[in-house]
Coordinates of C-alpha atoms and ligand atoms in Angstrom, one line a residue:
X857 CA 60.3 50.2 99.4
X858 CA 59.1 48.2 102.8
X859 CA 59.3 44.8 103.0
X860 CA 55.6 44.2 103.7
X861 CA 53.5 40.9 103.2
X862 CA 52.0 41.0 99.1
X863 CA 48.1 41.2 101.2
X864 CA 49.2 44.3 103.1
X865 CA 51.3 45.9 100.5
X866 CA 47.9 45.6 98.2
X867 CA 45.6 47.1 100.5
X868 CA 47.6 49.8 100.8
X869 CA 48.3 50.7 97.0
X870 CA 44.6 50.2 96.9
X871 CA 44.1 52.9 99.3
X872 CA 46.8 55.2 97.6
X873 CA 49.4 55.1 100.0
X874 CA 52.2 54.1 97.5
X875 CA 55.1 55.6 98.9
X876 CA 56.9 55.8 102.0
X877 CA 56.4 60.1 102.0
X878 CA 52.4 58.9 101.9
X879 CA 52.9 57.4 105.2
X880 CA 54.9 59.8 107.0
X881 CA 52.5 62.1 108.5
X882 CA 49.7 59.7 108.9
X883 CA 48.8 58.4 112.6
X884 CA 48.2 54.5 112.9
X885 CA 44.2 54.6 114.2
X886 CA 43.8 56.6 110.6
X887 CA 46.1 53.9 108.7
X888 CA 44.1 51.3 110.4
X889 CA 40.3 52.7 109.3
X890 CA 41.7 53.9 105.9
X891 CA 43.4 50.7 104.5
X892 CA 41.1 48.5 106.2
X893 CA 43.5 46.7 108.3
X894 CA 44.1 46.1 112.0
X895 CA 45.7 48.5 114.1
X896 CA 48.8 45.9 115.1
X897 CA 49.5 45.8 110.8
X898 CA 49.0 50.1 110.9
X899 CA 51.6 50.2 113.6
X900 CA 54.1 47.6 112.1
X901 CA 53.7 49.4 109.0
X902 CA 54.6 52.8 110.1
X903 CA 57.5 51.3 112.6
X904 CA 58.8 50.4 109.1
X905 CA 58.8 54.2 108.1
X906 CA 61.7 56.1 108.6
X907 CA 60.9 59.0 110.5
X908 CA 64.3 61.6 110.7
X909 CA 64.0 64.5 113.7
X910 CA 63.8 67.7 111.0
X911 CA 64.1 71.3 111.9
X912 CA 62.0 73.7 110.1
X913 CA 63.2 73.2 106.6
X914 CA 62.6 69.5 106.6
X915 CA 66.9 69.4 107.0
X916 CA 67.9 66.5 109.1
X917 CA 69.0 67.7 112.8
X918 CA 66.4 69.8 114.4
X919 CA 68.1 72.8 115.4
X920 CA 70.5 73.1 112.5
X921 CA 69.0 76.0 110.9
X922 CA 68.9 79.5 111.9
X923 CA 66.4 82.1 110.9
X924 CA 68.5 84.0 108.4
X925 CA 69.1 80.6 106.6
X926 CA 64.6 80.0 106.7
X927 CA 64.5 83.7 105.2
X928 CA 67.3 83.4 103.0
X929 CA 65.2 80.1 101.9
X930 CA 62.3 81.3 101.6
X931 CA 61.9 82.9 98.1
X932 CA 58.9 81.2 97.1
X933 CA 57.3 82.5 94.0
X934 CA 53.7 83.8 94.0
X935 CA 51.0 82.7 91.6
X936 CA 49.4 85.5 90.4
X937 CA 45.2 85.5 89.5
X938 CA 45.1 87.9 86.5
X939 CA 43.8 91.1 89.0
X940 CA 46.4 92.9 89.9
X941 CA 44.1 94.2 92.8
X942 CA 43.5 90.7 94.2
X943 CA 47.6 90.3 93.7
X944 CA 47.9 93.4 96.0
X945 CA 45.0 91.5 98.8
X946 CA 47.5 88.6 98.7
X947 CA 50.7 90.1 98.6
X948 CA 51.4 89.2 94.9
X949 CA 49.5 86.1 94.6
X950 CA 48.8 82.8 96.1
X951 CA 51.8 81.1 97.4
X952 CA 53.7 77.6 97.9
X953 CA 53.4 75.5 100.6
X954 CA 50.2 77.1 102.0
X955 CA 46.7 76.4 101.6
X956 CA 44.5 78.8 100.4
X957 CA 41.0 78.1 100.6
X958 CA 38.5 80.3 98.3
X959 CA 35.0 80.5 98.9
X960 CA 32.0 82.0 97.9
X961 CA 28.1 81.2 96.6
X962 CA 27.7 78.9 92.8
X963 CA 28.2 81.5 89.6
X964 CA 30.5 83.6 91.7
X965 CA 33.7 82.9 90.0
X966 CA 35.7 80.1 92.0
X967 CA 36.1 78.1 89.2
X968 CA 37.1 80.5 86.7
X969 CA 39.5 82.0 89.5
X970 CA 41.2 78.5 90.2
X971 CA 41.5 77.3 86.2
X972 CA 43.0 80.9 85.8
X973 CA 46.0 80.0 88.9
X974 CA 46.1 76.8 87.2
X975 CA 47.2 78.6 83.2
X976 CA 49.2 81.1 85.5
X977 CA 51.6 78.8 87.3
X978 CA 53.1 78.1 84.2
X979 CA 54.0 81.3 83.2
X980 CA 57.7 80.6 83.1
X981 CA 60.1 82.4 85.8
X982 CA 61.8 84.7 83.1
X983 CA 58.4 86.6 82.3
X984 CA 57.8 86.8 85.8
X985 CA 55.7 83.9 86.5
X986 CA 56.7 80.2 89.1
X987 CA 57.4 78.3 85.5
X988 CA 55.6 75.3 87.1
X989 CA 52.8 72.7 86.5
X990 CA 49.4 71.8 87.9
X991 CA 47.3 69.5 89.2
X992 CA 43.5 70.1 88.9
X993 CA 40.9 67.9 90.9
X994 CA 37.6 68.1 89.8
X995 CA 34.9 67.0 92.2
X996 CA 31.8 68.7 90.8
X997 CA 32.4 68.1 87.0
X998 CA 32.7 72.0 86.8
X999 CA 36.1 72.3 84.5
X1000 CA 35.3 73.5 81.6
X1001 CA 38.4 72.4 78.9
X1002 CA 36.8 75.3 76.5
X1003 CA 37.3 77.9 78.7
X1004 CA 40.6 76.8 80.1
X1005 CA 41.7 77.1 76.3
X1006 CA 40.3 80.7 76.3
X1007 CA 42.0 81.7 79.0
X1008 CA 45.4 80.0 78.2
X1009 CA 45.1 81.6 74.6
X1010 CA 44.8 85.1 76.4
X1011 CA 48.0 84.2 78.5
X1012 CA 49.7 83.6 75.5
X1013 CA 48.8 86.7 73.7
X1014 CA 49.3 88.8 76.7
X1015 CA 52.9 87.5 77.0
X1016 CA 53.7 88.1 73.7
X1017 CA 52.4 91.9 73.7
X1018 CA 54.1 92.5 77.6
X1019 CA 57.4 90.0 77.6
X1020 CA 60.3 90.3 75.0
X1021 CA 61.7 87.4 74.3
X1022 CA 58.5 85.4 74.2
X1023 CA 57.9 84.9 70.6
X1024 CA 61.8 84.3 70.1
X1025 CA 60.7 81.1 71.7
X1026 CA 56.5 80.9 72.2
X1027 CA 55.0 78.4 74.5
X1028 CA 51.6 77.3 72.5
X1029 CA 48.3 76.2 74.2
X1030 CA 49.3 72.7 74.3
X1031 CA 52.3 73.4 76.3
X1032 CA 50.4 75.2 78.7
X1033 CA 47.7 72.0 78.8
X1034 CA 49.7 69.1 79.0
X1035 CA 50.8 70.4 81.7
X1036 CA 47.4 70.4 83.8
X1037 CA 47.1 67.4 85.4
X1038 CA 43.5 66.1 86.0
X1039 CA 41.5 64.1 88.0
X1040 CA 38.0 63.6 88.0
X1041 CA 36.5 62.2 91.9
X1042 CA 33.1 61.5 92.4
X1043 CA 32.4 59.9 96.4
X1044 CA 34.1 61.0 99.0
X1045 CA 36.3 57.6 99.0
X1046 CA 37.4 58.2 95.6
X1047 CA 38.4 62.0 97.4
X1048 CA 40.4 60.3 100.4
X1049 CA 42.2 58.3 97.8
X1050 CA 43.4 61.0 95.5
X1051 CA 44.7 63.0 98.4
X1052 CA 46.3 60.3 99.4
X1053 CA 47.7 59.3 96.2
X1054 CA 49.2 62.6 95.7
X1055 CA 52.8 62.0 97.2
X1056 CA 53.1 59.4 94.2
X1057 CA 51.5 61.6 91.5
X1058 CA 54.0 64.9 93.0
X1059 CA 56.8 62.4 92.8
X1060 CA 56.0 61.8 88.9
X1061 CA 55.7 65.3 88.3
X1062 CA 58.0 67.3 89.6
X1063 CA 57.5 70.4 88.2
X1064 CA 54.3 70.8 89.9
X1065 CA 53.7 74.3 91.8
X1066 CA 49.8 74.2 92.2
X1067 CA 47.2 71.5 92.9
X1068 CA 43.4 73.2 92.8
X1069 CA 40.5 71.0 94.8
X1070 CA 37.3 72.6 92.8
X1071 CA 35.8 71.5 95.4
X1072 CA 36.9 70.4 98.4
X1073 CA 33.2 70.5 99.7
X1074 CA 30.6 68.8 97.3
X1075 CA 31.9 65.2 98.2
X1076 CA 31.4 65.8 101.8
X1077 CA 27.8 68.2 102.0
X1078 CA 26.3 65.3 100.3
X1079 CA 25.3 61.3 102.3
X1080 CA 27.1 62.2 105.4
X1081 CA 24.4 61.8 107.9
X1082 CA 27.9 60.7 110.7
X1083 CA 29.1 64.5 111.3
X1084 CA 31.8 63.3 114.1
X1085 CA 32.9 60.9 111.2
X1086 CA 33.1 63.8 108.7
X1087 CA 35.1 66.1 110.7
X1088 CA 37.5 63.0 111.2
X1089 CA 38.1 62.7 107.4
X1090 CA 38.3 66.0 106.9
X1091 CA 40.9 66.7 109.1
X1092 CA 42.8 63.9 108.5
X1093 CA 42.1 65.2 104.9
X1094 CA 44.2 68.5 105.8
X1095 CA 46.7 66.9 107.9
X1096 CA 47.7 65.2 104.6
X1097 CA 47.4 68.3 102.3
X1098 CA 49.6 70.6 105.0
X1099 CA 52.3 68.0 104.5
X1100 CA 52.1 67.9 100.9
X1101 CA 52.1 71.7 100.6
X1102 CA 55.0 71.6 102.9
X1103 CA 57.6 68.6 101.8
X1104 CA 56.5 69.2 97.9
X1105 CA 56.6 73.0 98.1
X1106 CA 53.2 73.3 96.5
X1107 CA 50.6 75.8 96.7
X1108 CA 47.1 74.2 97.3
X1109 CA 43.5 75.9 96.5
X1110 CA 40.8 74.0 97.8
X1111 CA 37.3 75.7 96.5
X1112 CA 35.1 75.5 99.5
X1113 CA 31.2 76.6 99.2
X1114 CA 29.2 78.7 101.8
X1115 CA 26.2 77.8 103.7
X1116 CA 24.0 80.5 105.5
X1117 CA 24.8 80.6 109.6
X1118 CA 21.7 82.1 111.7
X1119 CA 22.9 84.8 114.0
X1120 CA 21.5 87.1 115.9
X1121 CA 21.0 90.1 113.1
X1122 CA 19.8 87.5 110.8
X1123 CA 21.3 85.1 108.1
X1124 CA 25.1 85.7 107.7
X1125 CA 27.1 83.7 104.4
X1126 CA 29.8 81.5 105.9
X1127 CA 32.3 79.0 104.4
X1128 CA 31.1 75.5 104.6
X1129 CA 32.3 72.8 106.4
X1130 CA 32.0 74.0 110.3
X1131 CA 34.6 75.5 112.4
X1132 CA 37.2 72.7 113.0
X1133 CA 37.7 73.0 109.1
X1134 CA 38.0 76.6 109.3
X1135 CA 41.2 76.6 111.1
X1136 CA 42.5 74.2 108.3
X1137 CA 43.3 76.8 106.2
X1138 CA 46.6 79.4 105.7
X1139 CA 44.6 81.8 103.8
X1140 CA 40.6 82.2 103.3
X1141 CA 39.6 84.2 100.1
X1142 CA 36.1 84.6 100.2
X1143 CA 34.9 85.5 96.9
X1144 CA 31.4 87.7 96.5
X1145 CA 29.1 90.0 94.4
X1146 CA 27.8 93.4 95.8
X1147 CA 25.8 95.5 93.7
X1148 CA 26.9 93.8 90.3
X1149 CA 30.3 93.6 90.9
X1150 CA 32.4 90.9 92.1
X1151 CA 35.1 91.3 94.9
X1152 CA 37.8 89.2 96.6
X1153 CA 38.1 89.7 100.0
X1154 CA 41.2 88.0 101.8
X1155 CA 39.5 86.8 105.2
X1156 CA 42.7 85.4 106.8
X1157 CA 46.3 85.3 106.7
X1158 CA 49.0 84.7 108.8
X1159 CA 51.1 87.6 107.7
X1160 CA 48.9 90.0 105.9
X1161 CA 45.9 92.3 106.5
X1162 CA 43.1 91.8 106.0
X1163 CA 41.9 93.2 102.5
X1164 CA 39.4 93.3 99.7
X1165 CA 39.6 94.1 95.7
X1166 CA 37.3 94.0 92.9
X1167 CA 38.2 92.2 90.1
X1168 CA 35.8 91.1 86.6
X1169 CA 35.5 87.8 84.7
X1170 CA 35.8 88.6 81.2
X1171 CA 36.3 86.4 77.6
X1172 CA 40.4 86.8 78.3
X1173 CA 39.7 85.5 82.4
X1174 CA 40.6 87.2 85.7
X1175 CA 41.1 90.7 85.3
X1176 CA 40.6 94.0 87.1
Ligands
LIG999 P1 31.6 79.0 90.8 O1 32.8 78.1 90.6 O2 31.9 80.0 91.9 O3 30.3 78.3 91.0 P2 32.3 79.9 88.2 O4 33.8 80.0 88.4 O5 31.8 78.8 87.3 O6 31.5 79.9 89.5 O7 31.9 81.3 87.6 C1 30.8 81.5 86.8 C2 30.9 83.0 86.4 O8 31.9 83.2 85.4 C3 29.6 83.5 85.8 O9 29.3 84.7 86.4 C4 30.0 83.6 84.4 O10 29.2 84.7 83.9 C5 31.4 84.0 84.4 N1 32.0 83.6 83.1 C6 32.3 82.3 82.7 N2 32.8 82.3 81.4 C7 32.9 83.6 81.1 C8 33.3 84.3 79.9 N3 33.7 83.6 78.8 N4 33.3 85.6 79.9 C9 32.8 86.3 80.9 N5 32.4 85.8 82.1 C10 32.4 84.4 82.1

């Protein structure tokens, strides 16, 4: 807790910067516009933060790790989608403190792809799955609770048929959704807010392993005639959810749509939100239909190839 004056301390809860990991990564200009305070309260505030020199693990003395101890560390669990072809694209699944940024035209599947990660990360470690919880952000209104229930149900049955052991003890449906976590944001404020309200949120639930932005996009294609003012928020956007990915271990899936870029052979679909954003990302999965059939193709990575598998939508959810 900082010992800050009650008027400061307010604007800041108001903003979602409740806890001192909040403020960490943030830089005192952006503290300043965000809060809606000067810049001489932005920079006493943060002088207040306690910032340690980390090495690459977040330990405290940079240079006390070696790279046997980061591989020896670095066991994180992958969340699988339901295709085992896409799994194979992505080395397994989509994994913690990355961001991995799906996109692709409306109807294609994004949704359906991110509510199925969402189910998935629950699947507990002992039948092969990251046993954790998830947060879901809704921006377009596009989460469908039916459907989630669908495709939770088919988890369910699929683990009792595949693990033994699972109907010694069976997780039900309502295991699996009380422990999806959701927010609804409508205005691009509202957006800023929950991102940065997400230190406090992680810190209540621990268990978290996934947070899903479907999308990160629709807030930010619509009313913003100030582009210089867009690509500001959205970086400082990513800044924040890089650092949550990191110090939480979380994986993050922000849903981006595409827009159509003229190029010299014509129209060509590309991700939305211009090229700054498009080095935001760890991982781009852009998700498409070609001749009736719907394929993932994995864009960018910083350690695999680059790939692409089909996969279907079916009643059960993500399959091949
Ligand atoms: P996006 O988020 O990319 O706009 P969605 O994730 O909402 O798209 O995907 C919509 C697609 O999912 C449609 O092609 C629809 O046919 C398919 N879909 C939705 N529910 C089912 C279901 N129960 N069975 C089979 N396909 C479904």
């Amino acid at each position: 807790t900082l010992a800050l004056p009650p008027s400061l301390r307010s604007k800041l809860l108001a903003t979602g910067f409740c806890t001192t990991t909040a403020l960490v990564s943030v830089a005192p200009f952006q503290l300043a516009r965000e809060a809606s305070i000067t810049l001489e309260e932005a920079l006493a505030v943060l002088s207040l933060v306690p910032r340690t020199c980390s090495d690459h693990t977040g330990g405290p003395v940079a240079g006390s790790t070696t790279a046997w101890d980061l591989l020896m560390k670095n066991e994180r669990g992958r969340i699988e989608t339901g295709s085992v072809e896409v799994d194979k694209i992505l080395g397994g699944g989509i994994l913690s403190k990355e961001l991995t940024e799906i996109c692709g035209v409306p109807g294609v599947g994004k949704t359906q792809l991110s509510m199925q990660l969402a189910v998935n990360v629950q699947i507990p470690v002992k039948f092969g799955g990251v046993g954790g919880h998830a947060i879901y952000i809704d921006t377009e209104g596009s989460f469908m609770m039916e459907r989630v229930l669908q495709i939770t149900e088919a988890v369910i049955d699929s683990l009792r048929i595949k693990s033994p052991g699972f109907s010694a003890a069976p997780l039900t449906a309502e295991d699996f959704l009380s422990h999806m976590y959701l927010l609804r944001v409508h205005d691009p404020l509202e957006q800023l807010a929950a991102v940065n309200n997400l230190p406090t949120l992680l810190d209540q639930h621990k268990e978290v392993k996934l947070i899903v932005f479907d999308s990160i996009t629709f807030n930010f294609r619509q009313d913003f005639e100030n582009m210089r003012e867009r690509t500001r928020l959205l970086a400082s956007m990513a800044q924040k959810l890089m650092a949550v990915a990191e110090i939480y271990d979380v994986a993050i899936v922000l849903v981006n749509q595409v827009t159509h870029k003229v190029t010299s052979e014509g129209f060509r679909t590309v991700p939305a939100l211009g090229e700054s954003w498009s080095h935001v990302c760890t991982n781009r999965l852009m998700v498409y239909w070609m001749d009736g059939q719907r394929y993932a193709h994995l864009a960018k990575s910083p350690s695999l190839p680059v790939g692409t598998a089909p996969y279907v939508i079916t009643e059960e959810g993500v399959r091949d």
